[in-house]
Short mmCIF file of C-alpha atoms and ligand atoms in Angstrom, two decimals:
data_model
loop_
_atom_site.label_atom_id
_atom_site.label_comp_id
_atom_site.label_asym_id
_atom_site.label_seq_id
_atom_site.Cartn_x
_atom_site.Cartn_y
_atom_site.Cartn_z
CA MET A 1 -0.02 -0.02 -0.05
CA THR A 2 1.68 3.30 -1.10
CA ARG A 3 1.98 6.02 1.50
CA ALA A 4 -0.18 9.20 0.98
CA ASP A 5 1.97 12.17 0.01
CA PRO A 6 0.49 15.46 1.18
CA TYR A 7 3.15 17.49 -0.83
CA PRO A 8 4.07 15.42 -3.96
CA SER A 9 6.99 16.93 -5.86
CA ARG A 10 9.43 15.54 -8.53
CA VAL A 11 6.87 12.82 -9.16
CA SER A 12 5.75 13.72 -12.61
CA GLY A 13 6.87 15.67 -15.72
CA ALA A 14 4.94 18.85 -14.74
CA ALA A 15 5.63 21.56 -12.17
CA GLU A 16 2.61 22.98 -10.44
CA VAL A 17 1.61 25.34 -7.66
CA LEU A 18 -0.36 23.58 -4.86
CA VAL A 19 -1.84 25.17 -1.75
CA ARG A 20 -0.18 24.88 1.60
CA LYS A 21 -2.09 22.57 3.92
CA ASP A 22 -0.35 23.55 7.14
CA PRO A 23 -0.61 26.52 9.66
CA VAL A 24 2.34 28.92 9.58
CA VAL A 25 2.32 30.12 13.18
CA HIS A 26 1.12 27.69 15.87
CA GLY A 27 1.76 29.74 19.03
CA SER A 28 0.73 33.11 20.28
CA ALA A 29 2.40 36.25 21.83
CA SER A 30 2.05 34.80 25.33
CA ASP A 31 3.95 31.58 24.40
CA GLY A 32 7.42 33.13 23.87
CA PRO A 33 9.70 36.10 23.10
CA LEU A 34 8.05 37.26 19.85
CA SER A 35 5.34 40.01 20.10
CA GLY A 36 1.99 39.70 18.38
CA ILE A 37 3.06 42.00 15.64
CA GLU A 38 6.27 40.01 14.98
CA LEU A 39 4.20 36.79 14.85
CA GLU A 40 1.74 38.48 12.45
CA THR A 41 4.63 39.65 10.26
CA PHE A 42 6.10 36.13 10.11
CA GLU A 43 2.62 34.73 9.34
CA ARG A 44 2.00 37.22 6.54
CA ASN A 45 5.40 37.31 4.87
CA GLY A 46 6.80 33.85 5.72
CA PHE A 47 9.83 35.50 7.41
CA LEU A 48 10.80 37.99 10.15
CA ALA A 49 13.97 40.05 10.15
CA LEU A 50 15.32 41.19 13.53
CA ASP A 51 18.38 43.51 13.68
CA ALA A 52 21.06 43.26 16.40
CA PHE A 53 19.48 40.11 17.86
CA PHE A 54 23.08 39.27 19.13
CA ASP A 55 25.35 41.97 20.44
CA ALA A 56 28.85 42.82 19.24
CA GLN A 57 30.61 40.65 21.89
CA GLU A 58 28.46 37.69 21.27
CA ILE A 59 28.93 37.86 17.49
CA ARG A 60 32.71 38.29 17.79
CA ALA A 61 32.83 34.96 19.65
CA LEU A 62 30.65 33.27 17.06
CA ARG A 63 32.60 34.72 14.12
CA ALA A 64 35.98 33.65 15.68
CA GLU A 65 34.60 30.12 16.05
CA ALA A 66 33.28 30.09 12.43
CA GLU A 67 36.68 31.21 11.23
CA ARG A 68 38.52 28.67 13.36
CA MET A 69 36.31 25.98 11.85
CA ARG A 70 36.88 27.22 8.27
CA GLU A 71 40.61 27.27 8.72
CA SER A 72 40.61 23.78 10.35
CA THR A 73 38.67 22.38 7.30
CA LEU A 74 40.82 23.87 4.58
CA GLU A 75 42.47 20.53 3.84
CA ASP A 76 39.68 18.44 5.29
CA GLU A 77 37.68 16.04 3.10
CA ALA A 78 35.05 15.43 5.77
CA ALA A 79 31.49 14.94 4.46
CA GLU A 80 30.42 17.98 6.44
CA VAL A 81 32.67 20.32 4.39
CA ILE A 82 31.19 21.47 1.08
CA ARG A 83 33.37 23.34 -1.36
CA GLU A 84 32.33 25.93 -3.90
CA PRO A 85 31.75 24.85 -7.55
CA GLY A 86 34.91 25.28 -9.50
CA SER A 87 37.20 26.12 -6.49
CA ALA A 88 38.45 24.59 -3.31
CA ALA A 89 37.02 27.51 -1.28
CA VAL A 90 34.86 26.35 1.65
CA ARG A 91 31.18 26.91 0.72
CA SER A 92 29.49 25.41 3.77
CA VAL A 93 30.23 23.37 6.90
CA PHE A 94 27.29 21.31 8.11
CA ALA A 95 26.28 19.97 11.60
CA VAL A 96 28.08 22.74 13.39
CA HIS A 97 25.74 22.33 16.35
CA ARG A 98 27.20 18.88 16.69
CA SER A 99 30.97 19.67 16.15
CA SER A 100 31.21 22.94 17.99
CA PRO A 101 30.12 23.53 21.65
CA ILE A 102 29.76 27.20 20.82
CA PHE A 103 27.20 26.52 18.07
CA ALA A 104 25.57 23.92 20.23
CA ALA A 105 25.03 26.57 22.86
CA LEU A 106 23.83 29.00 20.19
CA ALA A 107 21.02 26.53 19.17
CA ARG A 108 19.94 26.52 22.81
CA THR A 109 20.00 30.36 23.26
CA PRO A 110 16.70 30.86 25.17
CA ARG A 111 15.33 33.77 23.08
CA LEU A 112 16.15 31.95 19.85
CA LEU A 113 14.91 28.50 20.95
CA GLY A 114 11.95 30.12 22.57
CA ALA A 115 11.00 31.88 19.39
CA ALA A 116 11.17 28.65 17.37
CA MET A 117 9.06 26.71 19.98
CA GLN A 118 6.57 29.66 19.86
CA ILE A 119 6.22 29.66 16.12
CA LEU A 120 6.06 25.84 15.88
CA GLY A 121 3.90 25.41 18.93
CA SER A 122 5.80 22.40 20.36
CA PRO A 123 9.17 21.28 21.62
CA VAL A 124 11.78 21.26 18.84
CA TYR A 125 15.01 19.56 17.73
CA VAL A 126 17.71 20.75 15.28
CA HIS A 127 16.98 19.24 11.88
CA GLN A 128 20.08 20.88 10.30
CA SER A 129 22.76 23.40 10.91
CA ARG A 130 25.29 24.93 8.57
CA ILE A 131 27.67 27.88 8.16
CA ASN A 132 27.57 29.34 4.67
CA TYR A 133 30.80 31.20 4.24
CA LYS A 134 30.01 32.83 0.80
CA PRO A 135 33.73 33.65 0.39
CA GLY A 136 34.94 36.86 -1.29
CA PHE A 137 35.25 36.42 -5.10
CA ARG A 138 34.44 32.68 -4.96
CA GLY A 139 31.08 32.53 -3.13
CA ARG A 140 28.69 31.24 -5.74
CA GLU A 141 24.90 31.70 -5.71
CA PHE A 142 22.20 29.64 -3.97
CA TYR A 143 19.46 29.37 -6.56
CA TRP A 144 15.78 29.96 -5.65
CA HIS A 145 14.23 27.09 -3.65
CA SER A 146 11.94 26.03 -0.88
CA ASP A 147 13.83 24.17 1.76
CA PHE A 148 10.72 22.26 2.68
CA GLU A 149 10.50 20.83 -0.82
CA THR A 150 13.88 19.28 -0.51
CA TRP A 151 13.39 18.22 3.15
CA HIS A 152 10.04 16.53 2.24
CA VAL A 153 11.26 14.80 -0.83
CA GLU A 154 14.83 13.82 0.18
CA ASP A 155 14.52 13.73 4.04
CA GLY A 156 10.92 12.65 4.61
CA MET A 157 9.88 15.73 6.54
CA PRO A 158 6.07 15.15 6.51
CA ARG A 159 4.58 18.59 7.03
CA MET A 160 5.47 22.28 6.98
CA ARG A 161 6.27 22.73 10.68
CA ALA A 162 9.89 23.82 10.68
CA VAL A 163 11.66 27.20 10.91
CA SER A 164 15.14 28.44 9.87
CA VAL A 165 17.22 31.03 11.56
CA SER A 166 19.85 32.79 9.46
CA LEU A 167 22.31 34.70 11.64
CA SER A 168 24.72 37.23 9.96
CA LEU A 169 28.24 36.83 11.17
CA LEU A 170 29.41 39.50 8.83
CA GLU A 171 27.56 42.40 7.29
CA SER A 172 25.04 41.47 4.56
CA ASN A 173 24.90 44.31 2.06
CA VAL A 174 23.58 44.92 -1.47
CA HIS A 175 26.92 43.87 -2.92
CA ASN A 176 27.94 40.53 -1.27
CA GLY A 177 24.96 38.18 -2.06
CA PRO A 178 22.57 38.74 0.85
CA LEU A 179 19.78 36.25 1.58
CA MET A 180 16.69 37.17 -0.62
CA LEU A 181 13.12 35.99 0.14
CA ILE A 182 9.83 36.25 -1.70
CA PRO A 183 7.17 37.49 0.73
CA GLY A 184 4.03 35.33 0.71
CA SER A 185 5.61 32.48 -1.20
CA HIS A 186 5.36 30.21 1.78
CA ARG A 187 1.62 29.90 1.19
CA HIS A 188 2.09 28.08 -2.08
CA TYR A 189 3.75 24.70 -2.46
CA VAL A 190 5.81 24.73 -5.62
CA ALA A 191 5.85 21.16 -6.83
CA CYS A 192 8.87 20.71 -9.06
CA ALA A 193 9.22 18.69 -12.27
CA GLY A 194 11.67 15.85 -12.85
CA THR A 195 12.87 13.15 -10.45
CA THR A 196 15.59 13.15 -7.79
CA PRO A 197 19.01 11.89 -8.87
CA GLU A 198 20.53 9.25 -6.54
CA ARG A 199 22.79 10.79 -3.91
CA HIS A 200 21.54 14.20 -5.08
CA TYR A 201 23.04 16.05 -2.10
CA GLU A 202 26.51 15.37 -3.45
CA ARG A 203 25.81 17.97 -6.01
CA SER A 204 22.79 19.98 -4.79
CA LEU A 205 24.72 21.48 -1.90
CA ARG A 206 27.20 22.98 -4.35
CA GLN A 207 24.77 23.88 -7.08
CA GLN A 208 21.09 22.94 -6.94
CA GLU A 209 19.52 21.89 -10.20
CA TYR A 210 16.61 19.65 -9.10
CA GLY A 211 13.82 20.83 -6.80
CA VAL A 212 14.08 24.36 -8.11
CA PRO A 213 10.91 26.24 -9.22
CA GLU A 214 10.48 27.01 -12.90
CA PRO A 215 11.07 30.57 -13.95
CA ALA A 216 7.48 31.22 -14.88
CA ILE A 217 6.31 30.21 -11.39
CA LEU A 218 9.10 32.27 -9.74
CA GLU A 219 8.21 35.32 -11.77
CA GLY A 220 4.54 35.06 -10.81
CA LEU A 221 5.24 34.73 -7.08
CA ALA A 222 7.83 37.49 -7.20
CA ARG A 223 5.49 39.81 -9.11
CA ARG A 224 2.86 39.24 -6.42
CA GLY A 225 5.12 39.42 -3.39
CA GLY A 226 8.22 41.23 -4.50
CA ILE A 227 11.73 40.22 -3.31
CA ILE A 228 13.15 41.34 -0.02
CA ALA A 229 16.84 41.16 1.03
CA PRO A 230 16.96 41.84 4.73
CA LEU A 231 20.27 43.78 5.27
CA GLY A 232 21.78 44.42 8.62
CA PRO A 233 24.76 44.46 10.81
CA PRO A 234 26.44 41.30 12.08
CA GLY A 235 24.21 39.78 14.78
CA SER A 236 21.06 40.40 12.78
CA ILE A 237 18.82 37.31 12.22
CA VAL A 238 16.10 36.26 9.75
CA LEU A 239 13.58 33.73 10.95
CA PHE A 240 11.97 32.11 7.92
CA ASP A 241 9.35 29.46 7.36
CA CYS A 242 10.61 26.16 5.98
CA ASN A 243 8.59 26.81 2.77
CA THR A 244 9.46 30.39 1.96
CA LEU A 245 11.15 30.74 -1.36
CA HIS A 246 14.66 32.14 -0.94
CA GLY A 247 18.05 32.31 -2.58
CA SER A 248 21.16 34.51 -2.78
CA ASN A 249 23.41 35.78 -5.54
CA GLY A 250 27.05 35.12 -5.98
CA ASN A 251 29.65 37.23 -4.16
CA ILE A 252 32.23 38.96 -6.30
CA THR A 253 33.28 41.44 -3.67
CA PRO A 254 36.54 40.91 -1.85
CA TRP A 255 34.63 40.36 1.44
CA PRO A 256 32.92 37.29 2.66
CA ARG A 257 29.26 37.13 3.73
CA SER A 258 29.10 34.36 6.37
CA ASN A 259 25.77 33.22 7.92
CA VAL A 260 25.01 30.49 10.40
CA PHE A 261 21.79 28.61 9.61
CA LEU A 262 19.93 26.64 12.35
CA VAL A 263 16.82 24.66 11.39
CA TYR A 264 14.41 23.84 14.13
CA ASN A 265 11.76 21.14 13.40
CA SER A 266 8.78 20.31 15.65
CA VAL A 267 9.19 17.08 17.45
CA GLU A 268 5.64 16.36 16.15
CA ASN A 269 6.97 16.59 12.61
CA ALA A 270 9.82 14.07 12.88
CA LEU A 271 11.39 12.69 9.66
CA GLU A 272 9.86 9.63 8.06
CA ALA A 273 11.13 7.81 5.06
CA PRO A 274 12.04 10.16 2.17
CA PHE A 275 9.04 10.74 -0.09
CA SER A 276 11.39 10.15 -3.09
CA GLY A 277 11.58 6.55 -2.09
CA GLN A 278 15.36 6.78 -1.86
CA GLU A 279 17.72 6.21 1.06
CA PRO A 280 17.71 8.91 3.75
CA ARG A 281 20.37 11.61 3.44
CA PRO A 282 23.24 11.39 5.93
CA ALA A 283 22.72 12.58 9.51
CA HIS A 284 24.96 15.65 9.11
CA ILE A 285 22.53 17.03 6.58
CA ALA A 286 19.26 15.77 8.11
CA SER A 287 19.38 14.72 11.72
CA ARG A 288 17.37 11.78 13.00
CA ASP A 289 18.00 12.60 16.61
CA PHE A 290 14.59 13.86 17.52
CA ALA A 291 15.26 14.53 21.22
CA PRO A 292 13.81 17.91 22.06
CA LEU A 293 16.15 20.82 22.98
CA THR A 294 15.45 21.81 26.61
CA LEU A 295 14.76 25.55 27.20
CA CYS A 296 16.88 26.46 30.20
CA ARG A 297 15.37 29.86 31.38
O1 6CS B 1 19.31 20.56 0.86
C1 6CS B 1 19.42 21.24 1.94
O2 6CS B 1 19.01 20.69 2.97
C2 6CS B 1 20.06 22.55 1.96
N1 6CS B 1 20.01 23.25 0.66
C3 6CS B 1 19.59 24.51 0.63
C4 6CS B 1 19.98 25.17 -0.62
N2 6CS B 1 18.97 25.11 1.55
C5 6CS B 1 18.49 24.31 2.66
C6 6CS B 1 19.54 23.32 3.11
O3 6CS B 1 20.52 24.03 3.67
FE1 FE B 2 17.79 27.00 1.68
#
């Protein structure tokens, strides 16, 4: 008996736009650190940008740790280290909440963890973490995509009940490939054409070609919602829904644009078997340790 798939994608030749079946915000202003207006903004746009969420001292420590990890992985062939297409420059390091006590503590920061639990309305665990270094001159683009489409098809994430936090370690400006999001796109599920290549992640994390929306669909959603690139000083964060379309341009400036991404998934939305029917992706990309993070007040 085949399993019902609430969000089929990469199952037929045609791309199509389906309706989201899941709530965006589960909690209320009294459940955590986000105000009613902040929750309404997240609900409406599919993301919420907060400047100076971490202060200069906190961000200095995080930035130093990210740089230490980058330098220690320069010669490293570990699976967690992803290099830029066409160069040996480090593009990303995955599972930093596992390999670094500093990023493990970051994931448990009460005001961050509390916001995730408030939005998702339940205890949460870390589905994925990564540092995107977007190095100067070499940092290539991340093409438009919905994280949930990948996490549903390739990781078996059943429903849209996960939230990502992007934390700027360095300044994001108009020049160095800031994160761009399409407001309102989270309300539409963009089912993609084609099928998923075996071990797709060995290429998609460098340059994603499958599970990307078609230009006509992107153009329609961008015409309706626009494109927003939240800029801000180091320490700024963007909370975004797992299904909000986002991407970023390449960085040809001399200066890197490093972000830390933490993805919180509801413990009530734990991964099942991938809906692609393939083997699950490795744990450093999609954690299967569903133990909830404890909120130490
Ligand atoms: O495949 C993934 O899980 C990763 N790929 C992208 C482009 N964003 C989400 C996630 O980090
Ligand atoms: Fe993404």
